[in-house]
Coordinates of C-alpha atoms in Angstrom, one line a residue:
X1402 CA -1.9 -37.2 -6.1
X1403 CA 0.8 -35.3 -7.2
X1404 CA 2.9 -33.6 -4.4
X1405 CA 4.3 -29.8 -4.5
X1406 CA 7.9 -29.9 -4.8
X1407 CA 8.8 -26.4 -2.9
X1408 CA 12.5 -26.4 -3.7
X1409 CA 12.0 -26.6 -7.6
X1410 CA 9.3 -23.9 -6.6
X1411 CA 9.6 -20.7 -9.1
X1412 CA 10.6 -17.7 -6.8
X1413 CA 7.9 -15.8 -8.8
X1414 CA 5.3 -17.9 -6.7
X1415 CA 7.2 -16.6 -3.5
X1416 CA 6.5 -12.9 -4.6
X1417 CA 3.0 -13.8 -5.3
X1418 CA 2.9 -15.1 -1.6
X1419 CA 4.5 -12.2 -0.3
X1420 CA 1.5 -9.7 -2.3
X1421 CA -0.5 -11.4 -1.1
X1422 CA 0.5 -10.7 2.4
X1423 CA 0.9 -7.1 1.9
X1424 CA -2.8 -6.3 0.6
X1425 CA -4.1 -8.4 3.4
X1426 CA -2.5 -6.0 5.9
X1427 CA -2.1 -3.0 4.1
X1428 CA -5.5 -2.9 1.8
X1429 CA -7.2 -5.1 4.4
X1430 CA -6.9 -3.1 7.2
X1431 CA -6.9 0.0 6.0
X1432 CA -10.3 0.0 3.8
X1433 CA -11.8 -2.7 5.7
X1434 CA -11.5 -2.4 9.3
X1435 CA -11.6 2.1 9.4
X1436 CA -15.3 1.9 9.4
X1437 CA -15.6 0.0 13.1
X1438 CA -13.5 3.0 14.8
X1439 CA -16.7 5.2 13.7
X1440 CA -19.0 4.9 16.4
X1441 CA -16.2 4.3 19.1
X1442 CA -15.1 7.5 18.3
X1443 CA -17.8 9.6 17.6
X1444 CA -19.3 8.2 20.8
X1445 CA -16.0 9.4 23.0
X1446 CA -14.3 12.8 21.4
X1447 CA -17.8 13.9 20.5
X1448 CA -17.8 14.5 16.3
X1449 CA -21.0 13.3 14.1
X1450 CA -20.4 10.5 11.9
X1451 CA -20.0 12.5 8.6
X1452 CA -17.4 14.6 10.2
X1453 CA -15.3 11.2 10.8
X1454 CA -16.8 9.3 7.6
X1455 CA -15.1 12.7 5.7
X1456 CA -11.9 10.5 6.2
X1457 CA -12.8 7.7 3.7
X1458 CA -13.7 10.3 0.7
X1459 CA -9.8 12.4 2.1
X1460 CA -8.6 8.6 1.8
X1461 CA -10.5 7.7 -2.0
X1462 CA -9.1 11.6 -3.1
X1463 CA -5.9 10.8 -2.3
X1464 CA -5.0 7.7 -3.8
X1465 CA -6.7 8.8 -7.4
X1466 CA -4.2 12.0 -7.0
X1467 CA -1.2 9.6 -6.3
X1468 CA -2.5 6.9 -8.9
X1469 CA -2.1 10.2 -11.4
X1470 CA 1.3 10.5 -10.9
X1471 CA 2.3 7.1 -9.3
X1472 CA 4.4 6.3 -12.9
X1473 CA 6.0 9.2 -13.0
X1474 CA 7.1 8.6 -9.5
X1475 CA 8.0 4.9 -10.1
X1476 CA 10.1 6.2 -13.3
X1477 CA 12.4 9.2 -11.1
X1478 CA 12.6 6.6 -8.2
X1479 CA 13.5 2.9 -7.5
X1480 CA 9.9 1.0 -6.8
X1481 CA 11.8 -1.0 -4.1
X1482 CA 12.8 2.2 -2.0
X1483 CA 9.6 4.2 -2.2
X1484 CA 8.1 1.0 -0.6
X1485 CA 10.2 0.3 1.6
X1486 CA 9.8 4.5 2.5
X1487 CA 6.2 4.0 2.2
X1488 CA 5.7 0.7 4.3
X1489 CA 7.4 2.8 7.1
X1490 CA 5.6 5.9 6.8
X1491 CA 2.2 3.9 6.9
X1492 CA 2.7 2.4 9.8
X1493 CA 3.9 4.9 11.8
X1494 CA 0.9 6.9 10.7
X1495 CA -1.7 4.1 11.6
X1496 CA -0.1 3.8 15.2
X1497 CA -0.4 8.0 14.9
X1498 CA -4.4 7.5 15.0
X1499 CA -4.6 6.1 18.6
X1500 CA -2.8 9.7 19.3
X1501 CA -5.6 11.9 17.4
X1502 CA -7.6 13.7 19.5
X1503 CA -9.0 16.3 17.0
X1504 CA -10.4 16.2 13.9
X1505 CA -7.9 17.9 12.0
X1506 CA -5.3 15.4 13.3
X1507 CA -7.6 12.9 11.8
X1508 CA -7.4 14.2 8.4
X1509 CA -4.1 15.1 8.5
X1510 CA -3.0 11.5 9.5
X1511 CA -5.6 10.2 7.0
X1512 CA -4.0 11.9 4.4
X1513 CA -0.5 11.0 4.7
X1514 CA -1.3 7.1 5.1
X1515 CA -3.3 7.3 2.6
X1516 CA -0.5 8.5 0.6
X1517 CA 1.3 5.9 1.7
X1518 CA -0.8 3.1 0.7
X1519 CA -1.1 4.0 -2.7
X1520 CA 2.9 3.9 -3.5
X1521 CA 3.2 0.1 -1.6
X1522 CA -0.2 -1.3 -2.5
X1523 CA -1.9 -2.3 -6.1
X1524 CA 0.4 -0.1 -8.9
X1525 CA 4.0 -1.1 -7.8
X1526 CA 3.0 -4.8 -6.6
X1527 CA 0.8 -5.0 -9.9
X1528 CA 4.5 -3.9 -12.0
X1529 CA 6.5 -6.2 -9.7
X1530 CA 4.2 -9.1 -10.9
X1531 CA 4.4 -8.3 -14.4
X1532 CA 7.9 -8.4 -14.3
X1533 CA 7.9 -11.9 -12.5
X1534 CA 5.0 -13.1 -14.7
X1535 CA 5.1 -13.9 -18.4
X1536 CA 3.1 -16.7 -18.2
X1537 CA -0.3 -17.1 -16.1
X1538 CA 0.0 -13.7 -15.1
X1539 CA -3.7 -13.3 -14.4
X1540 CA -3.6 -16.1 -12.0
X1541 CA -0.7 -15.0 -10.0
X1542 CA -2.2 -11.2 -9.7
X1543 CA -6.1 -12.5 -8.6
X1544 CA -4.3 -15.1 -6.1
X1545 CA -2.2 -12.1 -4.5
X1546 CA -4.8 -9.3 -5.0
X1547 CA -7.4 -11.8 -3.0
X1548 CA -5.4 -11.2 -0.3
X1549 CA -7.3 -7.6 0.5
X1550 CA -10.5 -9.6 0.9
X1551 CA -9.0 -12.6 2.9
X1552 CA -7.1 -9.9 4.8
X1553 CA -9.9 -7.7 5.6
X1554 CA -12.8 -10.8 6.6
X1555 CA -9.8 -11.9 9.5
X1556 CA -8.7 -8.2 10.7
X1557 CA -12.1 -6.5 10.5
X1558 CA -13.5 -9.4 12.9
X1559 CA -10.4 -9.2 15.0
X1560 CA -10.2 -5.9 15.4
X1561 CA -14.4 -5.4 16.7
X1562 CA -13.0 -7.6 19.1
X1563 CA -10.0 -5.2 20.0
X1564 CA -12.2 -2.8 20.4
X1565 CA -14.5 -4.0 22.7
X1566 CA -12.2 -5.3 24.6
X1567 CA -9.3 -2.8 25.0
X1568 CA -10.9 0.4 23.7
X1569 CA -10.1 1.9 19.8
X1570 CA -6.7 3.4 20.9
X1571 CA -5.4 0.5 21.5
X1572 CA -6.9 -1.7 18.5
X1573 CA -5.6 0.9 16.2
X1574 CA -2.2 0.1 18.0
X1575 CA -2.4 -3.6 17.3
X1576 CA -3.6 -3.3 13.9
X1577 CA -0.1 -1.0 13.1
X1578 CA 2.0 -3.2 14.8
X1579 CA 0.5 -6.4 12.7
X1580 CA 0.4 -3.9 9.8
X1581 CA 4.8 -3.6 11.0
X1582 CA 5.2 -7.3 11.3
X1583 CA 3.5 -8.9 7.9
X1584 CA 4.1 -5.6 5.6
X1585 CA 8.0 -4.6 6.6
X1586 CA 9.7 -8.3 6.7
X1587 CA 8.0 -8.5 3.0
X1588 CA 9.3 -5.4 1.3
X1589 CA 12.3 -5.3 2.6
X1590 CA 13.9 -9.0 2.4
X1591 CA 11.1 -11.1 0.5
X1592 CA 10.2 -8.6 -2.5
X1593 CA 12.5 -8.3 -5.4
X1594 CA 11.7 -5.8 -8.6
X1595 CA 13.2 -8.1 -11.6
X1596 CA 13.6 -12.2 -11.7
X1597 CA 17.5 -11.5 -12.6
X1598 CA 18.1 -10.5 -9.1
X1599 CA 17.7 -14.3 -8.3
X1600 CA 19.3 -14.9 -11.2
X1601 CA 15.9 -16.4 -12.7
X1602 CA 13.8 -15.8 -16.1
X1603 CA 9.7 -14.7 -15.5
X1604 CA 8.0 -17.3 -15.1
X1605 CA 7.1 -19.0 -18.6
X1606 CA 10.7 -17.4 -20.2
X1607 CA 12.6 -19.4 -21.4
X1608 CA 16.6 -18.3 -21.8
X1609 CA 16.1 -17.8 -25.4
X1610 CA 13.6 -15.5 -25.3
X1611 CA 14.5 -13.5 -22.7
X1612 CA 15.8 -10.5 -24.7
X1613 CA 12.4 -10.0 -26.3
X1614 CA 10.4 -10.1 -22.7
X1615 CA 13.0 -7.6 -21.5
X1616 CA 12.2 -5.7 -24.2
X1617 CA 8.4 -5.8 -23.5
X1618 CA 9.4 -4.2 -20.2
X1619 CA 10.0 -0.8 -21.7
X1620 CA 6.9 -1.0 -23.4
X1621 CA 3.6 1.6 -22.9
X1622 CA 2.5 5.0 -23.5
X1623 CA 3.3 8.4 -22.1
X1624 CA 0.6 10.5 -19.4
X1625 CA 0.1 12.6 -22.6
X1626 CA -0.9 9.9 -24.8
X1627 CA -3.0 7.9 -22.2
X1628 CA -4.8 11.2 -21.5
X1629 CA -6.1 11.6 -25.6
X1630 CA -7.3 7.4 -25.2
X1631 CA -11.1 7.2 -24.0
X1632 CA -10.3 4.2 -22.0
X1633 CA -7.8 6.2 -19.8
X1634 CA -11.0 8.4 -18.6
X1635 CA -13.2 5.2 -18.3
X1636 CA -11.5 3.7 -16.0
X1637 CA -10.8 6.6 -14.0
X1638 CA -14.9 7.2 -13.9
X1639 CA -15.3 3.9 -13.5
X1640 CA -12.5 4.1 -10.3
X1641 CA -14.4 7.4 -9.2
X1642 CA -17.6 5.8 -9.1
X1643 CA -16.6 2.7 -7.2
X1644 CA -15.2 5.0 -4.3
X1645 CA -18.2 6.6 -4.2
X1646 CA -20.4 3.4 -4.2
X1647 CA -18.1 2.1 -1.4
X1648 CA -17.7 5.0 0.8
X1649 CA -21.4 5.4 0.7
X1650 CA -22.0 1.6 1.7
X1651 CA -19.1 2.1 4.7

């Protein structure tokens, strides 16, 4: 059997690693594990379940709004620094819910991580792909987007320990801090935007054609265009009615 040779190892596979990382404890604790701290908290500070279950449609409202705007925002801004912003913000916020003792603080907290997610999670690591990926670009997004489910099967069974055992303050604590030390390192020293930063082509570029996959970067269609294109309202529906399937199943 063939053995992996990680030195002659494309760095493209590195940021697929590092993705991967980041949706499992980004995505995976934030969609997955929410839904334990319901009961736990209804049970001590005394709201019903809707009232904290309003949370997941604030959360699904919030990243459709961002997704709206999210390339306009990555055009004005460099996609690096509004992660690196964003990675900070979310935790901090995160760690904020074992504050919250009302239920405005709850949406209020809600709202801003949920903001927060949106601008580090699947549009800027699905463009920082791309740019890494000419080749088998399909595999490398469904091996780092899998890291959401593999992410959320090991933190939601963690954290119903966490909160039998130490009480949900302090499992929302832990989950921030492990949210701190997996997402932080990997934005901020692993993660780079464009292969020519390590002075590398995309993976299945070769040196000659380089120039014509640079100039596929610049390629795509303005808000106004996508908004005349039935497919750009399809999968919007289509993203509208799988947050409602899901926040009625959590």
């Amino acid at each position: 059997m063939k053995r992996i040779n990680f030195k002659e190892m494309h760095y493209g596979w590195v940021i697929v690693g590092a993705v991967f990382l980041i949706m499992a404890a980004a995505w995976g604790i934030v969609y997955n594990c929410s839904s334990l701290f319901i009961d736990p908290i209804s049970d001590e500070l005394g709201f019903s379940r809707s009232q904290i279950n309003a949370t997941m449609t604030i959360r699904a409202a919030c990243q459709m709004g961002v997704s709206l705007f999210a390339g306009k925002i990555f055009k004005r801004f460099d996609i690096k620094g509004v992660m690196k912003a964003a990675s900070i913000v979310l935790v901090v916020s995160f760690f904020m819910f074992s504050f919250a003792v009302s239920l405005w603080s709850f949406y209020l907290i809600t709202f801003i991580s949920s903001i927060s997610i949106t601008l580090i999670a699947i549009i800027p690591l699905s463009i920082i792909i791309s740019n890494w990926f000419d080749e088998k670009k399909g595999t490398a997004l469904g091996i780092a987007f899998m890291g959401s489910g593999v992410g959320g099967m090991i933190f939601s069974s963690l954290t119903g320990i966490w909160i039998e055992a130490y009480g949900w303050r302090v499992a929302y604590q832990i989950l921030a801090l492990s949210m701190g030390v997996i997402i932080i390192p990997s934005i901020f020293f692993i993660i780079k935007l464009y292969p020519r930063e390590k002075g590398l082509q995309p993976v299945g570029v070769s040196k000659e054609s380089a120039e014509s996959f640079a100039a596929k970067e610049n390629f795509g269609v303005t808000l106004a265009e996508a908004m005349k294109s039935v497919k750009f309202w399809a999968l919007n529906l289509s993203s509208i009615l799988l947050f409602i399937m899901i926040n009625g199943l959590m």
